[in-house]
Amino acid sequence: MPFLPDGAINDLKDLLGPKGWSTDLDVLAPHNAEARGKFKGQAEIVLFPASTEEVAKAVAICAAHDIAIVPQGGNTGRCGGAVAGSKQVLLNLKRMNAIIEIDERDFTATVEAGAILQTIQEACARHDLLFPLSLGAEGSCQIGGNLATNAGGLNVIRYGNARDLCLGLEVVLPDGSIWNGLSKLRKDNSGYDLRDLFIGAEGTLGIITKATLKLFARPQHVATAWLAVPSPECAIDLLALARRHTGDAIAAFELISGFAHDMSVTYLKGLTRPLATKTDWHVLIELTSSRPDDDLQALLVDLLSNAVEIGLASDATIAQSEKQRANLWAIREGIPEAQGFEGGSIKHDVSVPVSRVPDLLDRGIAAAKALIPGIRPCPFGHVGDGNIHFNFSQPVSMEKSKYLARWESLNRVIHDIVTDLGGSISAEHGIGQLKRDELAHYASDEKMKLLRAIKTAIDPDARFNPGKVV
Amino acid sequence: MPFLPDGAINDLKDLLGPKGWSTDLDVLAPHNAEARGKFKGQAEIVLFPASTEEVAKAVAICAAHDIAIVPQGGNTGRCGGAVAGSKQVLLNLKRMNAIIEIDERDFTATVEAGAILQTIQEACARHDLLFPLSLGAEGSCQIGGNLATNAGGLNVIRYGNARDLCLGLEVVLPDGSIWNGLSKLRKDNSGYDLRDLFIGAEGTLGIITKATLKLFARPQHVATAWLAVPSPECAIDLLALARRHTGDAIAAFELISGFAHDMSVTYLKGLTRPLATKTDWHVLIELTSSRPDDDLQALLVDLLSNAVEIGLASDATIAQSEKQRANLWAIREGIPEAQGFEGGSIKHDVSVPVSRVPDLLDRGIAAAKALIPGIRPCPFGHVGDGNIHFNFSQPVSMEKSKYLARWESLNRVIHDIVTDLGGSISAEHGIGQLKRDELAHYASDEKMKLLRAIKTAIDPDARFNPGKVV
């Protein structure tokens, strides 16, 4: 342990006991790794506290020795936000994984921060309740990380982001004190909104140790359709029509480019083309309802006929079985994998106002083609949230590494357009260290000043997750 | 103008022009008044800026002269939050009342802070859209004030508080700079959540000048029922059943005590008792839906039969006409007025977890009766949010003023119980100056330290609304 003072290390080991820490390189390896391999963690010790009190005391020990702490959940983040630098202590929450309570009358779940998202979903389902947060990494990401990054995912259009799904938090502060805001309240106007400040702060203001989550009645019915739409404009109009027509029963509304669709059905095994029609733009729409006798199929048929009649869709099919439904989702979910068969892909996590998605596509595609002739745009994703995964596959004849070397220059071009359209350079993945400079580049001086003032007010010694966000 | 420096006053007058300020006592009077007469404003000048730039420049002038500013909307608040002290400049937003844009594709309205809530509701309705915030003062309150106090109201169970209904803000900061966060984005993880920090800060961190609001499809159908329920416990179970059964189509779920109901139908003109049954507890439930062909009446009949069958309700009636519906709402809405006929009323704006409402009622009523024998509890309100208007009418034979003198001692007893149940001493009205000491009394040291650190970070010279909240 050359970089950390022995006194601190010994105090931490005494506090946490043999299960509560490791300096073993094999144990450290996955915690120092990062999803896309862009960053390499350098922590020499990882802590595994078993309780909020242990977190608080560990933080206090680090504070006394002026050591920085990087909190880590399932380590599935995309922006290097949970990666520690040298001389920093990594604090992983995985041992704090209890589902403390599921309350069927309050429609709440109270959980420790290290609980796996999917475990929470399943525990709620056993009470016939829904925790709607759902995303690719749900089998390994932890709810503390989901909240720290205000995770988005598939059901945002209906239920909101992680922030919208949280009623209360318990948080360990940089001085080792504990803020108990673990509230179940639906209305509470007693002072500034601390909860929403810690949510999305990526561990730079506090370490989330527990959360009370909002639950919903579990859907009893689902209806899913695949449509061919003439243009992204039509998709936006279809969304507005669908919101009105279904009483906001839309659980997902995804736009898929023809190129993305074609790759999925070509390269992935066992998938069936939903429609015979060849089209440049597809929409996947899913309705859900918890009403015991809701006829969502009829509602969807009605919506689709209407849409075809007024020209918002040229063709449509409704899944008639769970197998057909799974096929539609496999096409959508398989796009990133299928893209791999066409070489390198440069990605963006951006959002714009829903109505500006067509502008983003028009301008973004034109600019990308101007920058890299032959580039193949592969947009798809949560158009209902204005959050398109704006991926670009490499030109057919270009060398992959040469193409990927253009990552940042293409990002800059797209981010310029996004910003011009009133959008965000980070829709759902956060800032971490990946986009820290990009945030400072695009944010106004007033915003940066506010962010820094808040960071300094709550973590004056920059002890929590330094070098991330601000 | 003995208390304010001439230089500052002249600069402000030059900046804002003849329509932009007043020192006339008749003009000042309503702005120095306070809804319940508990506080008396002492402002000697009120500013009426016409644009964000004027607000910013006025703030800069005040900053240069070290003068405090109290922002004011419709001045309908209940906690003295918009009342100015002496040597403070009152800044009223009423001239900034434009509905800038209603976007039918983004489901957003962008408005100036001084727009009247009802005007916004009506403008949205003309686009067949719904802005769901709804409360008693909607004819005169301004959206800036609604956001500054995170207003609640009737539809929170379905659509959330003001905070949940806002996508973006423009805010003038204490140094006279402008933070442009007027975003329409549904997903944005680019830094700390500044929006939600200004929402609910009651003008102590910034002056909200514009907002982008979330809209919804306007309901096409409504179904309303009145039920006799055996107990508050049954009301809570009924709510859980209704959430599942209706697919969260509940727009309102109100609990009304027998005493409250009886006063309303006895004292108010033209009201009809909904049910022949005499009962201690009533529930008013309303469903809404924007689906064109939704049969909410059938859904509600089904729910109510189910509820009666399993003993959660003993009797129920569904409004068969708009007139019958209006009668049900008039009983509920008329309670505060009807209470006036029974003498003084001591009120509480408190919330607890939904499941703890029965405990609050049991313990609160027992404690109040022990403190003031003969006191008559009159609880009613938004039980679906855990937010009961916990009113108490005076004992029949007590002198009104003698009863009202017990206001604070009864508050303390109730607030102790609320706090013990994990509740809030301010559910929807905020803190203002009324509950500033109460907040400091009940909040943890960690919370108060965080609130004060944030206030100091953003408004280091305590220039915005001093003496409020923290």
mmCIF file of N, CA and C in Angstrom, chain A residues 105-107 127-129 149-150 153 156 161 163 175 178 185-190 192-194 196 204 215 233 237 243-247 290-292 294 351-355 382 385 387 422 424 426-428 446-447 449 451 453-454 457, chain B residues 105-107 127-129 149-150 153 156 161 163 175 178 185-190 192-194 196 204 215 233 237 243-247 290-292 294 351-355 382 385 387 424 426-428 446-447 449 451 453-454 457:
data_model
loop_
_atom_site.group_PDB
_atom_site.id
_atom_site.type_symbol
_atom_site.label_atom_id
_atom_site.label_comp_id
_atom_site.label_asym_id
_atom_site.label_seq_id
_atom_site.Cartn_x
_atom_site.Cartn_y
_atom_site.Cartn_z
ATOM 1 N N ARG A 105 -49.474 -1.113 0.855
ATOM 2 C CA ARG A 105 -50.446 -0.041 1.055
ATOM 3 C C ARG A 105 -49.849 1.299 0.635
ATOM 4 N N ASP A 106 -48.557 1.466 0.884
ATOM 5 C CA ASP A 106 -47.900 2.713 0.462
ATOM 6 C C ASP A 106 -47.387 2.635 -0.969
ATOM 7 N N PHE A 107 -47.403 1.451 -1.553
ATOM 8 C CA PHE A 107 -46.813 1.264 -2.880
ATOM 9 C C PHE A 107 -45.354 1.735 -2.870
ATOM 10 N N HIS A 127 -45.199 -9.294 -5.010
ATOM 11 C CA HIS A 127 -46.328 -8.612 -4.352
ATOM 12 C C HIS A 127 -47.315 -8.061 -5.395
ATOM 13 N N ASP A 128 -47.181 -8.512 -6.616
ATOM 14 C CA ASP A 128 -48.011 -8.031 -7.711
ATOM 15 C C ASP A 128 -47.866 -6.510 -7.898
ATOM 16 N N LEU A 129 -46.647 -6.032 -7.646
ATOM 17 C CA LEU A 129 -46.355 -4.609 -7.822
ATOM 18 C C LEU A 129 -45.229 -4.451 -8.843
ATOM 19 N N THR A 149 -26.878 8.022 -10.812
ATOM 20 C CA THR A 149 -26.749 8.465 -12.202
ATOM 21 C C THR A 149 -28.102 8.838 -12.814
ATOM 22 N N ASN A 150 -29.158 8.819 -11.991
ATOM 23 C CA ASN A 150 -30.512 9.095 -12.504
ATOM 24 C C ASN A 150 -30.778 8.313 -13.788
ATOM 25 N N GLY A 153 -33.647 4.443 -19.287
ATOM 26 C CA GLY A 153 -34.068 3.123 -19.731
ATOM 27 C C GLY A 153 -35.341 3.137 -20.537
ATOM 28 N N VAL A 156 -39.289 5.191 -19.422
ATOM 29 C CA VAL A 156 -39.293 6.576 -18.966
ATOM 30 C C VAL A 156 -40.526 7.317 -19.462
ATOM 31 N N ASN A 161 -37.712 8.921 -15.097
ATOM 32 C CA ASN A 161 -36.362 8.452 -14.804
ATOM 33 C C ASN A 161 -36.277 7.965 -13.355
ATOM 34 N N ARG A 163 -35.015 9.342 -10.890
ATOM 35 C CA ARG A 163 -35.387 10.433 -9.985
ATOM 36 C C ARG A 163 -36.892 10.448 -9.706
ATOM 37 N N ASP A 175 -18.377 14.374 5.460
ATOM 38 C CA ASP A 175 -17.729 14.423 6.780
ATOM 39 C C ASP A 175 -18.030 13.171 7.609
ATOM 40 N N ILE A 178 -24.605 11.261 8.599
ATOM 41 C CA ILE A 178 -25.638 10.577 7.821
ATOM 42 C C ILE A 178 -26.863 11.480 7.704
ATOM 43 N N LEU A 185 -42.937 9.942 1.880
ATOM 44 C CA LEU A 185 -43.972 10.970 1.682
ATOM 45 C C LEU A 185 -44.186 11.304 0.212
ATOM 46 N N ARG A 186 -45.433 11.537 -0.135
ATOM 47 C CA ARG A 186 -45.810 11.956 -1.485
ATOM 48 C C ARG A 186 -45.829 13.483 -1.571
ATOM 49 N N LYS A 187 -45.958 14.129 -0.436
ATOM 50 C CA LYS A 187 -45.935 15.590 -0.381
ATOM 51 C C LYS A 187 -45.070 16.001 0.795
ATOM 52 N N ASP A 188 -44.068 16.814 0.527
ATOM 53 C CA ASP A 188 -43.198 17.278 1.607
ATOM 54 C C ASP A 188 -42.505 18.547 1.154
ATOM 55 N N ASN A 189 -42.910 19.664 1.730
ATOM 56 C CA ASN A 189 -42.300 20.941 1.355
ATOM 57 C C ASN A 189 -41.544 21.562 2.513
ATOM 58 N N SER A 190 -40.759 20.749 3.201
ATOM 59 C CA SER A 190 -40.029 21.262 4.351
ATOM 60 C C SER A 190 -38.567 21.500 4.000
ATOM 61 N N TYR A 192 -35.339 22.795 1.097
ATOM 62 C CA TYR A 192 -34.861 22.526 -0.260
ATOM 63 C C TYR A 192 -34.891 21.032 -0.569
ATOM 64 N N ASP A 193 -34.950 20.746 -1.833
ATOM 65 C CA ASP A 193 -35.087 19.380 -2.320
ATOM 66 C C ASP A 193 -33.729 18.671 -2.321
ATOM 67 N N LEU A 194 -33.341 18.184 -1.156
ATOM 68 C CA LEU A 194 -32.037 17.521 -1.039
ATOM 69 C C LEU A 194 -32.007 16.207 -1.814
ATOM 70 N N ASP A 196 -33.343 15.248 -4.610
ATOM 71 C CA ASP A 196 -33.056 15.329 -6.040
ATOM 72 C C ASP A 196 -31.677 15.889 -6.344
ATOM 73 N N THR A 204 -20.718 12.427 -6.144
ATOM 74 C CA THR A 204 -19.795 13.535 -5.871
ATOM 75 C C THR A 204 -20.234 14.387 -4.682
ATOM 76 N N LEU A 215 -43.665 2.416 -6.167
ATOM 77 C CA LEU A 215 -44.131 1.261 -6.923
ATOM 78 C C LEU A 215 -45.488 1.559 -7.571
ATOM 79 N N GLU A 233 -40.957 12.601 -38.531
ATOM 80 C CA GLU A 233 -42.062 13.545 -38.266
ATOM 81 C C GLU A 233 -43.345 12.785 -37.969
ATOM 82 N N ASP A 237 -45.837 12.653 -34.593
ATOM 83 C CA ASP A 237 -47.282 12.885 -34.614
ATOM 84 C C ASP A 237 -48.042 11.660 -34.114
ATOM 85 N N ARG A 243 -50.681 9.153 -27.265
ATOM 86 C CA ARG A 243 -50.815 9.615 -25.885
ATOM 87 C C ARG A 243 -52.277 9.921 -25.574
ATOM 88 N N ARG A 244 -52.913 10.647 -26.487
ATOM 89 C CA ARG A 244 -54.313 11.004 -26.271
ATOM 90 C C ARG A 244 -55.200 9.770 -26.325
ATOM 91 N N HIS A 245 -54.973 8.937 -27.335
ATOM 92 C CA HIS A 245 -55.887 7.838 -27.630
ATOM 93 C C HIS A 245 -55.851 6.755 -26.555
ATOM 94 N N THR A 246 -54.692 6.566 -25.939
ATOM 95 C CA THR A 246 -54.557 5.442 -25.007
ATOM 96 C C THR A 246 -54.655 5.881 -23.546
ATOM 97 N N GLY A 247 -54.878 7.172 -23.312
ATOM 98 C CA GLY A 247 -54.882 7.623 -21.920
ATOM 99 C C GLY A 247 -53.529 7.418 -21.263
ATOM 100 N N SER A 290 -52.969 -2.106 -15.842
ATOM 101 C CA SER A 290 -53.211 -2.965 -14.677
ATOM 102 C C SER A 290 -54.701 -3.226 -14.468
ATOM 103 N N ARG A 291 -55.547 -2.629 -15.308
ATOM 104 C CA ARG A 291 -56.990 -2.890 -15.154
ATOM 105 C C ARG A 291 -57.272 -4.363 -15.438
ATOM 106 N N PRO A 292 -58.059 -5.005 -14.602
ATOM 107 C CA PRO A 292 -58.247 -6.455 -14.785
ATOM 108 C C PRO A 292 -58.853 -6.829 -16.139
ATOM 109 N N ASP A 294 -58.948 -4.919 -19.145
ATOM 110 C CA ASP A 294 -58.677 -3.936 -20.193
ATOM 111 C C ASP A 294 -58.417 -4.627 -21.531
ATOM 112 N N SER A 351 -30.132 13.871 -25.950
ATOM 113 C CA SER A 351 -31.577 14.069 -26.017
ATOM 114 C C SER A 351 -31.869 15.463 -26.554
ATOM 115 N N VAL A 352 -33.016 15.568 -27.184
ATOM 116 C CA VAL A 352 -33.541 16.868 -27.641
ATOM 117 C C VAL A 352 -35.030 16.878 -27.293
ATOM 118 N N PRO A 353 -35.690 18.053 -27.364
ATOM 119 C CA PRO A 353 -37.139 18.030 -27.205
ATOM 120 C C PRO A 353 -37.736 17.048 -28.223
ATOM 121 N N VAL A 354 -38.773 16.331 -27.810
ATOM 122 C CA VAL A 354 -39.355 15.293 -28.666
ATOM 123 C C VAL A 354 -39.619 15.829 -30.084
ATOM 124 N N SER A 355 -40.151 17.030 -30.166
ATOM 125 C CA SER A 355 -40.511 17.587 -31.478
ATOM 126 C C SER A 355 -39.299 17.898 -32.348
ATOM 127 N N HIS A 382 -35.358 5.664 -27.777
ATOM 128 C CA HIS A 382 -36.497 6.173 -27.013
ATOM 129 C C HIS A 382 -36.988 7.516 -27.550
ATOM 130 N N ASP A 385 -38.968 9.931 -25.454
ATOM 131 C CA ASP A 385 -38.271 10.782 -24.485
ATOM 132 C C ASP A 385 -37.341 11.773 -25.181
ATOM 133 N N ASN A 387 -34.877 10.882 -26.813
ATOM 134 C CA ASN A 387 -33.568 10.295 -26.503
ATOM 135 C C ASN A 387 -33.242 9.194 -27.514
ATOM 136 N N GLY A 422 -31.474 22.822 -28.261
ATOM 137 C CA GLY A 422 -31.964 22.835 -26.886
ATOM 138 C C GLY A 422 -31.877 21.484 -26.218
ATOM 139 N N SER A 424 -29.491 17.896 -24.701
ATOM 140 C CA SER A 424 -28.499 17.573 -23.682
ATOM 141 C C SER A 424 -27.457 16.627 -24.252
ATOM 142 N N SER A 426 -25.845 14.700 -22.402
ATOM 143 C CA SER A 426 -25.943 13.462 -21.619
ATOM 144 C C SER A 426 -27.395 13.227 -21.257
ATOM 145 N N ALA A 427 -28.035 12.337 -21.991
ATOM 146 C CA ALA A 427 -29.452 12.094 -21.749
ATOM 147 C C ALA A 427 -29.654 11.191 -20.541
ATOM 148 N N GLU A 428 -28.960 10.042 -20.541
ATOM 149 C CA GLU A 428 -29.243 9.105 -19.450
ATOM 150 C C GLU A 428 -28.018 8.463 -18.829
ATOM 151 N N GLU A 446 -23.127 30.512 -16.003
ATOM 152 C CA GLU A 446 -23.998 30.551 -14.824
ATOM 153 C C GLU A 446 -24.216 29.138 -14.281
ATOM 154 N N LYS A 447 -24.450 28.204 -15.198
ATOM 155 C CA LYS A 447 -24.676 26.822 -14.754
ATOM 156 C C LYS A 447 -23.430 26.246 -14.084
ATOM 157 N N LYS A 449 -21.047 27.768 -12.645
ATOM 158 C CA LYS A 449 -20.811 28.434 -11.367
ATOM 159 C C LYS A 449 -21.708 27.827 -10.276
ATOM 160 N N LEU A 451 -23.077 24.764 -10.309
ATOM 161 C CA LEU A 451 -22.653 23.386 -10.025
ATOM 162 C C LEU A 451 -21.448 23.377 -9.085
ATOM 163 N N ALA A 453 -20.473 25.776 -7.059
ATOM 164 C CA ALA A 453 -20.816 26.312 -5.734
ATOM 165 C C ALA A 453 -21.461 25.224 -4.878
ATOM 166 N N ILE A 454 -22.306 24.411 -5.493
ATOM 167 C CA ILE A 454 -22.972 23.347 -4.741
ATOM 168 C C ILE A 454 -21.970 22.280 -4.321
ATOM 169 N N ALA A 457 -19.992 23.614 -1.489
ATOM 170 C CA ALA A 457 -20.774 23.768 -0.260
ATOM 171 C C ALA A 457 -20.922 22.439 0.471
ATOM 172 N N ARG B 105 -46.901 18.922 -29.818
ATOM 173 C CA ARG B 105 -46.110 17.731 -30.107
ATOM 174 C C ARG B 105 -45.217 17.389 -28.922
ATOM 175 N N ASP B 106 -44.723 18.410 -28.243
ATOM 176 C CA ASP B 106 -43.902 18.152 -27.056
ATOM 177 C C ASP B 106 -44.741 17.996 -25.793
ATOM 178 N N PHE B 107 -46.029 18.316 -25.871
ATOM 179 C CA PHE B 107 -46.880 18.328 -24.674
ATOM 180 C C PHE B 107 -46.266 19.244 -23.611
ATOM 181 N N HIS B 127 -56.099 23.821 -26.499
ATOM 182 C CA HIS B 127 -55.360 22.886 -27.366
ATOM 183 C C HIS B 127 -55.720 21.437 -27.027
ATOM 184 N N ASP B 128 -56.792 21.269 -26.270
ATOM 185 C CA ASP B 128 -57.221 19.935 -25.840
ATOM 186 C C ASP B 128 -56.128 19.246 -25.020
ATOM 187 N N LEU B 129 -55.398 20.056 -24.269
ATOM 188 C CA LEU B 129 -54.350 19.532 -23.401
ATOM 189 C C LEU B 129 -54.659 19.914 -21.958
ATOM 190 N N THR B 149 -43.078 27.386 -4.433
ATOM 191 C CA THR B 149 -43.550 26.700 -3.221
ATOM 192 C C THR B 149 -43.859 25.226 -3.481
ATOM 193 N N ASN B 150 -43.550 24.746 -4.679
ATOM 194 C CA ASN B 150 -43.867 23.352 -5.045
ATOM 195 C C ASN B 150 -45.299 23.009 -4.658
ATOM 196 N N GLY B 153 -52.135 20.426 -4.160
ATOM 197 C CA GLY B 153 -53.503 20.554 -4.639
ATOM 198 C C GLY B 153 -54.178 19.227 -4.867
ATOM 199 N N VAL B 156 -52.573 15.625 -7.206
ATOM 200 C CA VAL B 156 -51.215 15.134 -6.955
ATOM 201 C C VAL B 156 -51.141 13.613 -7.066
ATOM 202 N N ASN B 161 -46.793 16.793 -7.701
ATOM 203 C CA ASN B 161 -46.747 18.191 -7.282
ATOM 204 C C ASN B 161 -46.234 19.068 -8.420
ATOM 205 N N ARG B 163 -43.465 20.380 -8.775
ATOM 206 C CA ARG B 163 -42.125 19.934 -9.183
ATOM 207 C C ARG B 163 -42.195 18.878 -10.283
ATOM 208 N N ASP B 175 -26.858 37.514 -7.890
ATOM 209 C CA ASP B 175 -25.905 38.524 -8.382
ATOM 210 C C ASP B 175 -26.439 39.226 -9.637
ATOM 211 N N ILE B 178 -28.413 35.438 -15.067
ATOM 212 C CA ILE B 178 -29.603 34.655 -15.433
ATOM 213 C C ILE B 178 -29.169 33.226 -15.738
ATOM 214 N N LEU B 185 -36.598 19.080 -22.091
ATOM 215 C CA LEU B 185 -36.097 17.710 -22.169
ATOM 216 C C LEU B 185 -36.765 16.782 -21.152
ATOM 217 N N ARG B 186 -36.998 15.566 -21.590
ATOM 218 C CA ARG B 186 -37.547 14.525 -20.711
ATOM 219 C C ARG B 186 -36.420 13.754 -20.043
ATOM 220 N N LYS B 187 -35.256 13.798 -20.623
ATOM 221 C CA LYS B 187 -34.073 13.131 -20.071
ATOM 222 C C LYS B 187 -32.900 14.084 -20.191
ATOM 223 N N ASP B 188 -32.264 14.375 -19.081
ATOM 224 C CA ASP B 188 -31.100 15.254 -19.113
ATOM 225 C C ASP B 188 -30.264 14.991 -17.869
ATOM 226 N N ASN B 189 -29.132 14.370 -18.040
ATOM 227 C CA ASN B 189 -28.262 14.073 -16.903
ATOM 228 C C ASN B 189 -26.945 14.823 -16.996
ATOM 229 N N SER B 190 -27.038 16.098 -17.331
ATOM 230 C CA SER B 190 -25.814 16.884 -17.472
ATOM 231 C C SER B 190 -25.589 17.765 -16.246
ATOM 232 N N TYR B 192 -25.788 18.482 -11.758
ATOM 233 C CA TYR B 192 -26.742 18.440 -10.647
ATOM 234 C C TYR B 192 -28.095 19.014 -11.066
ATOM 235 N N ASP B 193 -29.113 18.591 -10.349
ATOM 236 C CA ASP B 193 -30.492 18.951 -10.657
ATOM 237 C C ASP B 193 -30.811 20.354 -10.119
ATOM 238 N N LEU B 194 -30.403 21.356 -10.870
ATOM 239 C CA LEU B 194 -30.628 22.743 -10.436
ATOM 240 C C LEU B 194 -32.122 23.080 -10.421
ATOM 241 N N ASP B 196 -34.798 21.383 -9.692
ATOM 242 C CA ASP B 196 -35.548 20.992 -8.505
ATOM 243 C C ASP B 196 -35.063 21.677 -7.242
ATOM 244 N N THR B 204 -35.792 31.940 -2.130
ATOM 245 C CA THR B 204 -34.606 32.237 -1.324
ATOM 246 C C THR B 204 -33.299 31.958 -2.059
ATOM 247 N N LEU B 215 -47.432 18.900 -20.053
ATOM 248 C CA LEU B 215 -48.872 18.791 -20.298
ATOM 249 C C LEU B 215 -49.252 17.332 -20.555
ATOM 250 N N GLU B 233 -58.671 3.041 7.880
ATOM 251 C CA GLU B 233 -57.958 1.833 7.412
ATOM 252 C C GLU B 233 -58.576 1.307 6.125
ATOM 253 N N ASP B 237 -57.052 0.806 2.252
ATOM 254 C CA ASP B 237 -57.128 -0.443 1.477
ATOM 255 C C ASP B 237 -57.912 -0.237 0.182
ATOM 256 N N ARG B 243 -56.175 1.683 -7.115
ATOM 257 C CA ARG B 243 -54.994 1.914 -7.965
ATOM 258 C C ARG B 243 -54.817 0.757 -8.932
ATOM 259 N N ARG B 244 -54.916 -0.465 -8.397
ATOM 260 C CA ARG B 244 -54.730 -1.636 -9.253
ATOM 261 C C ARG B 244 -55.879 -1.760 -10.258
ATOM 262 N N HIS B 245 -57.089 -1.584 -9.748
ATOM 263 C CA HIS B 245 -58.275 -1.879 -10.554
ATOM 264 C C HIS B 245 -58.465 -0.893 -11.720
ATOM 265 N N THR B 246 -58.042 0.339 -11.510
ATOM 266 C CA THR B 246 -58.324 1.375 -12.516
ATOM 267 C C THR B 246 -57.115 1.671 -13.398
ATOM 268 N N GLY B 247 -56.013 0.971 -13.169
ATOM 269 C CA GLY B 247 -54.807 1.300 -13.931
ATOM 270 C C GLY B 247 -54.341 2.718 -13.648
ATOM 271 N N SER B 290 -58.365 9.934 -20.892
ATOM 272 C CA SER B 290 -58.367 10.632 -22.184
ATOM 273 C C SER B 290 -58.687 9.682 -23.330
ATOM 274 N N ARG B 291 -58.875 8.391 -23.046
ATOM 275 C CA ARG B 291 -59.224 7.465 -24.130
ATOM 276 C C ARG B 291 -60.592 7.835 -24.690
ATOM 277 N N PRO B 292 -60.730 7.870 -26.005
ATOM 278 C CA PRO B 292 -61.997 8.341 -26.571
ATOM 279 C C PRO B 292 -63.207 7.497 -26.171
ATOM 280 N N ASP B 294 -63.554 5.296 -23.382
ATOM 281 C CA ASP B 294 -63.375 4.615 -22.110
ATOM 282 C C ASP B 294 -64.679 4.606 -21.310
ATOM 283 N N SER B 351 -48.248 15.926 6.354
ATOM 284 C CA SER B 351 -48.371 14.685 5.597
ATOM 285 C C SER B 351 -47.674 13.566 6.345
ATOM 286 N N VAL B 352 -48.158 12.357 6.130
ATOM 287 C CA VAL B 352 -47.514 11.145 6.650
ATOM 288 C C VAL B 352 -47.550 10.124 5.510
ATOM 289 N N PRO B 353 -46.788 9.025 5.637
ATOM 290 C CA PRO B 353 -46.953 7.971 4.635
ATOM 291 C C PRO B 353 -48.432 7.572 4.571
ATOM 292 N N VAL B 354 -48.917 7.274 3.382
ATOM 293 C CA VAL B 354 -50.334 6.971 3.194
ATOM 294 C C VAL B 354 -50.819 5.944 4.225
ATOM 295 N N SER B 355 -50.018 4.907 4.441
ATOM 296 C CA SER B 355 -50.446 3.829 5.338
ATOM 297 C C SER B 355 -50.530 4.278 6.792
ATOM 298 N N HIS B 382 -56.625 15.073 1.117
ATOM 299 C CA HIS B 382 -55.955 14.263 0.097
ATOM 300 C C HIS B 382 -55.318 13.015 0.707
ATOM 301 N N ASP B 385 -52.495 11.156 -0.938
ATOM 302 C CA ASP B 385 -51.125 11.680 -0.837
ATOM 303 C C ASP B 385 -50.620 11.633 0.606
ATOM 304 N N ASN B 387 -51.890 13.329 2.847
ATOM 305 C CA ASN B 387 -51.941 14.761 3.197
ATOM 306 C C ASN B 387 -53.360 15.133 3.636
ATOM 307 N N SER B 424 -44.264 14.995 7.514
ATOM 308 C CA SER B 424 -43.733 16.333 7.288
ATOM 309 C C SER B 424 -44.648 17.375 7.925
ATOM 310 N N SER B 426 -44.747 20.300 6.850
ATOM 311 C CA SER B 426 -45.241 21.126 5.758
ATOM 312 C C SER B 426 -45.449 20.261 4.529
ATOM 313 N N ALA B 427 -46.688 19.895 4.286
ATOM 314 C CA ALA B 427 -46.974 19.005 3.161
ATOM 315 C C ALA B 427 -46.980 19.768 1.858
ATOM 316 N N GLU B 428 -47.762 20.868 1.805
ATOM 317 C CA GLU B 428 -47.881 21.540 0.510
ATOM 318 C C GLU B 428 -47.796 23.056 0.569
ATOM 319 N N GLU B 446 -28.113 17.370 10.460
ATOM 320 C CA GLU B 446 -27.511 17.149 9.141
ATOM 321 C C GLU B 446 -28.317 17.867 8.064
ATOM 322 N N LYS B 447 -29.633 17.781 8.176
ATOM 323 C CA LYS B 447 -30.474 18.445 7.180
ATOM 324 C C LYS B 447 -30.313 19.960 7.248
ATOM 325 N N LYS B 449 -27.861 21.665 8.319
ATOM 326 C CA LYS B 449 -26.522 22.042 7.860
ATOM 327 C C LYS B 449 -26.482 22.068 6.320
ATOM 328 N N LEU B 451 -29.127 22.480 4.278
ATOM 329 C CA LEU B 451 -29.957 23.589 3.781
ATOM 330 C C LEU B 451 -29.188 24.901 3.859
ATOM 331 N N ALA B 453 -25.920 25.329 4.034
ATOM 332 C CA ALA B 453 -24.755 25.338 3.129
ATOM 333 C C ALA B 453 -25.188 25.708 1.712
ATOM 334 N N ILE B 454 -26.356 25.188 1.296
ATOM 335 C CA ILE B 454 -26.840 25.484 -0.059
ATOM 336 C C ILE B 454 -27.231 26.955 -0.167
ATOM 337 N N ALA B 457 -24.154 28.983 -0.373
ATOM 338 C CA ALA B 457 -23.419 28.794 -1.634
ATOM 339 C C ALA B 457 -24.043 29.618 -2.753
#
